[in-house]
mmCIF file of N, CA and C in Angstrom:
data_model
loop_
_atom_site.group_PDB
_atom_site.id
_atom_site.type_symbol
_atom_site.label_atom_id
_atom_site.label_comp_id
_atom_site.label_asym_id
_atom_site.label_seq_id
_atom_site.Cartn_x
_atom_site.Cartn_y
_atom_site.Cartn_z
ATOM 1 N N MET X 1 14.137 9.539 19.577
ATOM 2 C CA MET X 1 13.585 8.716 20.704
ATOM 3 C C MET X 1 13.422 7.208 20.063
ATOM 4 N N SER X 2 14.048 7.036 19.041
ATOM 5 C CA SER X 2 14.111 5.600 18.476
ATOM 6 C C SER X 2 15.016 4.542 19.010
ATOM 7 N N GLU X 3 15.235 4.665 20.230
ATOM 8 C CA GLU X 3 16.257 3.725 21.047
ATOM 9 C C GLU X 3 16.011 2.455 20.807
ATOM 10 N N ASN X 4 14.514 2.119 21.054
ATOM 11 C CA ASN X 4 13.961 0.623 21.138
ATOM 12 C C ASN X 4 13.075 0.348 19.990
ATOM 13 N N LYS X 5 14.153 -0.423 19.062
ATOM 14 C CA LYS X 5 13.494 -0.925 17.856
ATOM 15 C C LYS X 5 12.566 -1.913 17.986
ATOM 16 N N ASN X 6 12.451 -2.723 19.107
ATOM 17 C CA ASN X 6 11.679 -3.655 19.374
ATOM 18 C C ASN X 6 10.382 -3.094 20.053
ATOM 19 N N ASN X 7 10.297 -2.101 20.428
ATOM 20 C CA ASN X 7 8.990 -1.647 20.834
ATOM 21 C C ASN X 7 7.827 -1.293 19.737
ATOM 22 N N PRO X 8 6.920 -2.117 19.970
ATOM 23 C CA PRO X 8 6.014 -2.121 18.749
ATOM 24 C C PRO X 8 5.056 -0.750 18.780
ATOM 25 N N PHE X 9 5.260 0.128 19.708
ATOM 26 C CA PHE X 9 4.626 1.523 19.756
ATOM 27 C C PHE X 9 5.361 2.443 19.170
ATOM 28 N N ASN X 10 6.770 2.304 18.900
ATOM 29 C CA ASN X 10 7.594 3.046 18.200
ATOM 30 C C ASN X 10 7.133 3.406 16.738
ATOM 31 N N TYR X 11 6.670 4.590 16.565
ATOM 32 C CA TYR X 11 6.033 5.113 15.407
ATOM 33 C C TYR X 11 6.937 5.015 14.137
ATOM 34 N N GLU X 12 8.258 4.868 14.375
ATOM 35 C CA GLU X 12 9.179 4.938 13.253
ATOM 36 C C GLU X 12 9.175 3.574 12.590
ATOM 37 N N GLN X 13 8.504 2.545 13.042
ATOM 38 C CA GLN X 13 8.636 1.353 12.733
ATOM 39 C C GLN X 13 7.486 0.969 11.717
ATOM 40 N N ILE X 14 6.450 1.877 11.682
ATOM 41 C CA ILE X 14 5.286 1.933 10.748
ATOM 42 C C ILE X 14 5.705 2.723 9.405
ATOM 43 N N ASP X 15 5.422 1.895 8.464
ATOM 44 C CA ASP X 15 5.843 2.307 6.956
ATOM 45 C C ASP X 15 4.955 3.352 6.738
ATOM 46 N N GLU X 16 5.632 4.498 6.621
ATOM 47 C CA GLU X 16 4.864 5.943 6.227
ATOM 48 C C GLU X 16 4.232 5.957 4.805
ATOM 49 N N MET X 17 4.817 5.088 3.983
ATOM 50 C CA MET X 17 4.084 5.107 2.576
ATOM 51 C C MET X 17 2.787 4.234 2.750
ATOM 52 N N LEU X 18 2.525 3.570 3.699
ATOM 53 C CA LEU X 18 1.247 2.777 3.802
ATOM 54 C C LEU X 18 0.328 3.581 4.936
ATOM 55 N N SER X 19 0.800 4.602 5.466
ATOM 56 C CA SER X 19 -0.025 5.362 6.347
ATOM 57 C C SER X 19 -1.216 6.248 5.500
ATOM 58 N N SER X 20 -1.006 6.312 4.204
ATOM 59 C CA SER X 20 -2.131 6.861 3.289
ATOM 60 C C SER X 20 -3.251 5.778 3.288
ATOM 61 N N ARG X 21 -4.319 6.073 3.478
ATOM 62 C CA ARG X 21 -5.640 5.341 3.115
ATOM 63 C C ARG X 21 -5.507 4.704 1.685
ATOM 64 N N ILE X 22 -5.387 5.762 0.807
ATOM 65 C CA ILE X 22 -5.424 5.403 -0.535
ATOM 66 C C ILE X 22 -4.612 4.553 -0.959
ATOM 67 N N ARG X 23 -3.123 4.759 -0.586
ATOM 68 C CA ARG X 23 -2.182 3.908 -0.930
ATOM 69 C C ARG X 23 -2.216 2.473 -0.253
ATOM 70 N N LEU X 24 -2.581 2.473 0.884
ATOM 71 C CA LEU X 24 -2.983 1.110 1.548
ATOM 72 C C LEU X 24 -3.944 0.196 0.852
ATOM 73 N N ALA X 25 -5.119 0.985 0.427
ATOM 74 C CA ALA X 25 -6.320 0.319 -0.226
ATOM 75 C C ALA X 25 -5.583 -0.061 -1.613
ATOM 76 N N VAL X 26 -4.912 0.716 -2.422
ATOM 77 C CA VAL X 26 -4.339 0.211 -3.553
ATOM 78 C C VAL X 26 -3.553 -1.065 -3.535
ATOM 79 N N LEU X 27 -2.481 -0.962 -2.688
ATOM 80 C CA LEU X 27 -1.638 -2.051 -2.472
ATOM 81 C C LEU X 27 -2.559 -3.383 -1.934
ATOM 82 N N ALA X 28 -3.508 -3.207 -1.086
ATOM 83 C CA ALA X 28 -4.350 -4.341 -0.824
ATOM 84 C C ALA X 28 -5.085 -4.934 -1.999
ATOM 85 N N LEU X 29 -5.543 -4.109 -2.621
ATOM 86 C CA LEU X 29 -6.376 -4.369 -3.990
ATOM 87 C C LEU X 29 -5.452 -5.225 -4.978
ATOM 88 N N LEU X 30 -4.037 -4.653 -5.030
ATOM 89 C CA LEU X 30 -3.111 -5.227 -6.000
ATOM 90 C C LEU X 30 -2.601 -6.641 -5.446
ATOM 91 N N ALA X 31 -2.756 -6.739 -4.220
ATOM 92 C CA ALA X 31 -2.044 -7.940 -3.564
ATOM 93 C C ALA X 31 -3.025 -9.069 -3.952
ATOM 94 N N GLY X 32 -4.243 -8.804 -4.329
ATOM 95 C CA GLY X 32 -5.405 -9.787 -4.635
ATOM 96 C C GLY X 32 -5.623 -10.266 -6.048
ATOM 97 N N CYS X 33 -4.860 -9.428 -6.903
ATOM 98 C CA CYS X 33 -5.035 -9.667 -8.280
ATOM 99 C C CYS X 33 -3.710 -9.687 -8.867
ATOM 100 N N GLU X 34 -3.636 -10.351 -10.302
ATOM 101 C CA GLU X 34 -2.264 -10.331 -10.916
ATOM 102 C C GLU X 34 -1.997 -8.746 -11.225
ATOM 103 N N GLU X 35 -2.899 -8.209 -11.814
ATOM 104 C CA GLU X 35 -2.755 -6.775 -12.356
ATOM 105 C C GLU X 35 -4.164 -5.868 -12.326
ATOM 106 N N ALA X 36 -4.082 -4.775 -12.432
ATOM 107 C CA ALA X 36 -5.330 -4.022 -12.460
ATOM 108 C C ALA X 36 -5.039 -2.720 -13.316
ATOM 109 N N GLU X 37 -6.131 -2.644 -13.960
ATOM 110 C CA GLU X 37 -6.113 -1.241 -14.888
ATOM 111 C C GLU X 37 -6.684 -0.033 -14.003
ATOM 112 N N PHE X 38 -6.031 1.110 -14.194
ATOM 113 C CA PHE X 38 -5.999 2.519 -13.619
ATOM 114 C C PHE X 38 -7.487 2.888 -13.421
ATOM 115 N N THR X 39 -8.397 2.769 -14.332
ATOM 116 C CA THR X 39 -9.763 3.044 -13.930
ATOM 117 C C THR X 39 -10.452 2.080 -13.042
ATOM 118 N N TYR X 40 -9.980 0.793 -13.012
ATOM 119 C CA TYR X 40 -10.754 -0.381 -12.229
ATOM 120 C C TYR X 40 -10.222 0.190 -10.683
ATOM 121 N N ILE X 41 -9.007 0.274 -10.761
ATOM 122 C CA ILE X 41 -8.236 0.768 -9.258
ATOM 123 C C ILE X 41 -9.092 2.091 -8.860
ATOM 124 N N ARG X 42 -9.216 2.935 -9.673
ATOM 125 C CA ARG X 42 -9.921 4.276 -9.190
ATOM 126 C C ARG X 42 -11.340 3.929 -8.916
ATOM 127 N N ASP X 43 -11.983 3.127 -9.556
ATOM 128 C CA ASP X 43 -13.319 2.901 -9.142
ATOM 129 C C ASP X 43 -13.529 2.105 -7.930
ATOM 130 N N MET X 44 -12.666 1.347 -7.601
ATOM 131 C CA MET X 44 -12.601 0.434 -6.391
ATOM 132 C C MET X 44 -12.298 1.123 -5.347
ATOM 133 N N VAL X 45 -11.245 2.063 -5.455
ATOM 134 C CA VAL X 45 -10.801 2.767 -4.221
ATOM 135 C C VAL X 45 -11.705 4.044 -3.976
ATOM 136 N N GLY X 46 -12.269 4.583 -4.995
ATOM 137 C CA GLY X 46 -13.112 5.706 -4.851
ATOM 138 C C GLY X 46 -12.268 7.081 -5.028
ATOM 139 N N ALA X 47 -11.145 6.989 -5.462
ATOM 140 C CA ALA X 47 -10.330 8.280 -5.618
ATOM 141 C C ALA X 47 -10.537 9.014 -6.817
ATOM 142 N N SER X 48 -10.287 10.181 -6.949
ATOM 143 C CA SER X 48 -10.187 10.979 -8.315
ATOM 144 C C SER X 48 -9.149 10.543 -9.009
ATOM 145 N N ASP X 49 -9.341 10.723 -10.277
ATOM 146 C CA ASP X 49 -8.206 10.538 -11.322
ATOM 147 C C ASP X 49 -6.809 11.024 -10.742
ATOM 148 N N GLY X 50 -6.830 12.349 -10.492
ATOM 149 C CA GLY X 50 -5.601 13.133 -10.114
ATOM 150 C C GLY X 50 -5.015 12.775 -8.902
ATOM 151 N N ASN X 51 -5.824 12.618 -7.898
ATOM 152 C CA ASN X 51 -5.498 12.058 -6.518
ATOM 153 C C ASN X 51 -4.784 10.553 -6.517
ATOM 154 N N LEU X 52 -5.582 9.646 -7.325
ATOM 155 C CA LEU X 52 -5.050 8.401 -7.472
ATOM 156 C C LEU X 52 -3.862 8.219 -8.313
ATOM 157 N N ALA X 53 -3.443 9.002 -9.220
ATOM 158 C CA ALA X 53 -2.250 9.218 -9.906
ATOM 159 C C ALA X 53 -1.090 9.804 -8.988
ATOM 160 N N SER X 54 -1.458 10.630 -8.367
ATOM 161 C CA SER X 54 -0.362 11.010 -7.563
ATOM 162 C C SER X 54 0.090 10.038 -6.524
ATOM 163 N N HIS X 55 -0.814 9.190 -5.765
ATOM 164 C CA HIS X 55 -0.470 8.100 -4.854
ATOM 165 C C HIS X 55 0.068 7.068 -5.509
ATOM 166 N N LEU X 56 -0.437 6.589 -6.888
ATOM 167 C CA LEU X 56 0.149 5.608 -7.447
ATOM 168 C C LEU X 56 1.855 6.053 -7.912
ATOM 169 N N ARG X 57 1.994 7.150 -8.136
ATOM 170 C CA ARG X 57 3.330 7.634 -8.660
ATOM 171 C C ARG X 57 4.214 7.397 -7.314
ATOM 172 N N LYS X 58 3.823 7.771 -6.159
ATOM 173 C CA LYS X 58 4.580 7.579 -4.957
ATOM 174 C C LYS X 58 4.778 6.208 -4.632
ATOM 175 N N LEU X 59 3.753 5.240 -4.910
ATOM 176 C CA LEU X 59 3.836 3.815 -4.665
ATOM 177 C C LEU X 59 4.896 3.295 -5.932
ATOM 178 N N GLU X 60 5.012 3.901 -6.921
ATOM 179 C CA GLU X 60 5.929 3.550 -8.024
ATOM 180 C C GLU X 60 7.376 3.888 -7.532
ATOM 181 N N ASP X 61 7.590 5.161 -7.003
ATOM 182 C CA ASP X 61 8.827 5.748 -6.508
ATOM 183 C C ASP X 61 9.308 4.996 -5.477
ATOM 184 N N ALA X 62 8.507 4.357 -4.727
ATOM 185 C CA ALA X 62 9.086 3.450 -3.315
ATOM 186 C C ALA X 62 9.174 2.125 -3.927
ATOM 187 N N GLU X 63 8.810 1.801 -5.214
ATOM 188 C CA GLU X 63 9.146 0.416 -5.984
ATOM 189 C C GLU X 63 8.137 -0.659 -5.435
ATOM 190 N N TYR X 64 6.891 -0.148 -4.852
ATOM 191 C CA TYR X 64 5.895 -0.932 -4.294
ATOM 192 C C TYR X 64 5.023 -1.522 -5.495
ATOM 193 N N VAL X 65 4.959 -0.895 -6.512
ATOM 194 C CA VAL X 65 4.016 -1.170 -7.698
ATOM 195 C C VAL X 65 4.858 -0.782 -8.958
ATOM 196 N N ILE X 66 4.651 -1.579 -10.046
ATOM 197 C CA ILE X 66 5.099 -1.110 -11.303
ATOM 198 C C ILE X 66 3.959 -0.965 -12.386
ATOM 199 N N LEU X 67 4.211 -0.122 -13.364
ATOM 200 C CA LEU X 67 3.215 0.149 -14.407
ATOM 201 C C LEU X 67 3.373 -0.526 -15.537
ATOM 202 N N ASP X 68 2.444 -0.752 -16.531
ATOM 203 C CA ASP X 68 2.664 -1.188 -17.755
ATOM 204 C C ASP X 68 1.669 -0.527 -18.894
ATOM 205 N N LYS X 69 2.044 0.088 -19.580
ATOM 206 C CA LYS X 69 1.233 1.013 -20.496
ATOM 207 C C LYS X 69 1.165 0.167 -21.834
ATOM 208 N N ARG X 70 -0.169 -0.063 -22.195
ATOM 209 C CA ARG X 70 -0.241 -0.671 -23.378
ATOM 210 C C ARG X 70 -1.540 -0.217 -24.152
ATOM 211 N N PHE X 71 -1.972 -0.704 -25.166
ATOM 212 C CA PHE X 71 -3.250 -0.441 -25.723
ATOM 213 C C PHE X 71 -4.236 -1.697 -25.750
ATOM 214 N N LEU X 72 -5.491 -1.254 -25.452
ATOM 215 C CA LEU X 72 -6.709 -2.088 -25.658
ATOM 216 C C LEU X 72 -7.442 -1.815 -26.775
ATOM 217 N N GLY X 73 -7.157 -2.541 -27.856
ATOM 218 C CA GLY X 73 -7.561 -2.069 -28.985
ATOM 219 C C GLY X 73 -6.830 -0.793 -29.600
ATOM 220 N N ARG X 74 -7.422 0.159 -29.697
ATOM 221 C CA ARG X 74 -6.952 1.387 -30.013
ATOM 222 C C ARG X 74 -6.920 2.388 -28.832
ATOM 223 N N LYS X 75 -7.428 1.903 -27.833
ATOM 224 C CA LYS X 75 -7.406 2.824 -26.476
ATOM 225 C C LYS X 75 -6.181 2.534 -25.603
ATOM 226 N N PRO X 76 -5.367 3.697 -25.095
ATOM 227 C CA PRO X 76 -4.250 3.362 -24.195
ATOM 228 C C PRO X 76 -4.928 3.043 -22.923
ATOM 229 N N ALA X 77 -4.101 1.986 -22.013
ATOM 230 C CA ALA X 77 -4.448 1.758 -20.952
ATOM 231 C C ALA X 77 -3.352 1.546 -20.064
ATOM 232 N N THR X 78 -3.293 1.821 -18.609
ATOM 233 C CA THR X 78 -2.192 1.764 -17.660
ATOM 234 C C THR X 78 -2.585 0.644 -16.627
ATOM 235 N N PHE X 79 -1.899 -0.303 -16.587
ATOM 236 C CA PHE X 79 -1.913 -1.279 -15.787
ATOM 237 C C PHE X 79 -0.766 -1.412 -14.568
ATOM 238 N N TYR X 80 -1.217 -1.816 -13.266
ATOM 239 C CA TYR X 80 -0.480 -1.697 -12.244
ATOM 240 C C TYR X 80 -0.328 -3.108 -11.846
ATOM 241 N N ARG X 81 0.970 -3.509 -11.256
ATOM 242 C CA ARG X 81 1.051 -4.713 -10.502
ATOM 243 C C ARG X 81 1.949 -4.513 -9.153
ATOM 244 N N ILE X 82 1.429 -5.255 -8.186
ATOM 245 C CA ILE X 82 2.315 -4.883 -6.896
ATOM 246 C C ILE X 82 3.712 -5.751 -6.993
ATOM 247 N N THR X 83 4.811 -5.278 -6.547
ATOM 248 C CA THR X 83 6.071 -6.021 -6.574
ATOM 249 C C THR X 83 6.281 -6.527 -5.467
ATOM 250 N N THR X 84 7.303 -7.349 -5.321
ATOM 251 C CA THR X 84 7.717 -8.363 -4.194
ATOM 252 C C THR X 84 8.015 -7.360 -3.091
ATOM 253 N N ALA X 85 8.763 -6.373 -3.194
ATOM 254 C CA ALA X 85 9.035 -5.138 -2.031
ATOM 255 C C ALA X 85 7.523 -4.601 -1.696
ATOM 256 N N GLY X 86 6.461 -4.585 -2.593
ATOM 257 C CA GLY X 86 5.319 -3.847 -2.169
ATOM 258 C C GLY X 86 4.438 -5.029 -1.265
ATOM 259 N N GLN X 87 4.464 -6.267 -1.694
ATOM 260 C CA GLN X 87 3.864 -7.270 -1.021
ATOM 261 C C GLN X 87 4.631 -7.397 0.239
ATOM 262 N N SER X 88 5.740 -7.352 0.288
ATOM 263 C CA SER X 88 6.484 -7.468 1.717
ATOM 264 C C SER X 88 6.057 -6.380 2.546
ATOM 265 N N ALA X 89 6.186 -4.993 2.222
ATOM 266 C CA ALA X 89 5.572 -3.951 2.926
ATOM 267 C C ALA X 89 4.324 -4.066 3.496
ATOM 268 N N LEU X 90 3.344 -4.572 2.746
ATOM 269 C CA LEU X 90 1.893 -4.672 2.933
ATOM 270 C C LEU X 90 1.921 -5.806 4.057
ATOM 271 N N LEU X 91 2.577 -6.873 3.927
ATOM 272 C CA LEU X 91 2.623 -8.021 5.023
ATOM 273 C C LEU X 91 3.148 -7.377 6.315
ATOM 274 N N ASP X 92 4.325 -6.589 6.318
ATOM 275 C CA ASP X 92 4.931 -6.337 7.291
ATOM 276 C C ASP X 92 4.007 -5.164 8.172
ATOM 277 N N TYR X 93 3.319 -4.381 7.388
ATOM 278 C CA TYR X 93 2.174 -3.358 7.892
ATOM 279 C C TYR X 93 1.256 -4.000 8.458
ATOM 280 N N SER X 94 0.614 -5.108 7.859
ATOM 281 C CA SER X 94 -0.380 -5.975 8.483
ATOM 282 C C SER X 94 -0.122 -6.545 9.845
ATOM 283 N N ARG X 95 1.027 -7.083 9.784
ATOM 284 C CA ARG X 95 1.683 -7.751 11.099
ATOM 285 C C ARG X 95 1.821 -6.708 12.131
ATOM 286 N N HIS X 96 2.417 -5.591 11.704
ATOM 287 C CA HIS X 96 2.744 -4.667 12.912
ATOM 288 C C HIS X 96 1.417 -4.001 13.385
ATOM 289 N N LEU X 97 0.532 -3.812 12.648
ATOM 290 C CA LEU X 97 -0.849 -3.383 12.927
ATOM 291 C C LEU X 97 -1.507 -4.576 13.868
ATOM 292 N N ALA X 98 -1.492 -5.779 13.668
ATOM 293 C CA ALA X 98 -1.859 -6.785 14.434
ATOM 294 C C ALA X 98 -1.299 -6.948 15.596
ATOM 295 N N GLU X 99 0.052 -6.670 15.773
ATOM 296 C CA GLU X 99 0.864 -6.647 17.084
ATOM 297 C C GLU X 99 0.430 -5.301 17.939
ATOM 298 N N LEU X 100 0.270 -4.382 17.183
ATOM 299 C CA LEU X 100 -0.285 -2.946 17.802
ATOM 300 C C LEU X 100 -1.632 -3.285 18.677
ATOM 301 N N LEU X 101 -2.326 -4.055 17.768
ATOM 302 C CA LEU X 101 -3.893 -4.177 18.197
ATOM 303 C C LEU X 101 -3.947 -5.161 19.293
ATOM 304 N N SER X 102 -3.122 -6.170 19.324
ATOM 305 C CA SER X 102 -3.133 -7.121 20.307
ATOM 306 C C SER X 102 -2.777 -6.571 21.523
ATOM 307 N N HIS X 103 -2.141 -5.534 21.729
ATOM 308 C CA HIS X 103 -1.776 -4.905 22.787
ATOM 309 C C HIS X 103 -3.009 -4.251 23.536
ATOM 310 N N THR X 104 -3.824 -3.750 22.862
ATOM 311 C CA THR X 104 -5.166 -3.284 23.457
ATOM 312 C C THR X 104 -5.904 -4.357 24.318
ATOM 313 N N GLN X 105 -5.732 -5.554 23.978
ATOM 314 C CA GLN X 105 -6.291 -6.621 24.966
ATOM 315 C C GLN X 105 -5.324 -6.698 26.306
ATOM 316 N N LYS X 106 -4.394 -6.289 26.341
ATOM 317 C CA LYS X 106 -3.258 -6.475 27.274
ATOM 318 C C LYS X 106 -3.116 -5.115 28.176
ATOM 319 N N GLY X 107 -4.075 -4.138 27.756
ATOM 320 C CA GLY X 107 -3.858 -2.917 28.490
ATOM 321 C C GLY X 107 -2.630 -1.848 28.133
ATOM 322 N N GLY X 108 -2.197 -2.310 26.863
ATOM 323 C CA GLY X 108 -1.056 -1.458 26.266
ATOM 324 C C GLY X 108 0.314 -1.686 26.740
ATOM 325 N N THR X 109 0.493 -2.900 27.459
ATOM 326 C CA THR X 109 1.807 -3.198 27.778
ATOM 327 C C THR X 109 2.335 -4.316 26.708
ATOM 328 N N PRO X 110 3.490 -3.843 26.418
ATOM 329 C CA PRO X 110 4.336 -4.552 25.452
ATOM 330 C C PRO X 110 4.827 -5.964 25.822
#
């Protein structure tokens, strides 16, 4: 049923990667900073270590984030940055959501 790609209600146009609240929150957080360390992301998003690691892996596989492992003193730390593809996906998602919500004012007519 994906005949009309211009139909804003076509669910196939919504990036499934960002349908997760955790992944959406992570990308939004990273879009506002140069990079963020794993524990900072965890604390800001409110996810458990394992849950966050799983979602970050998915974002990395989608090439929406890149990671950089390094040491802070003698302690290992993992930093994440949003990629250009991740920024584009987040912007597209927010535009699409704004378009969908604009139709609530119009009674659902495209």
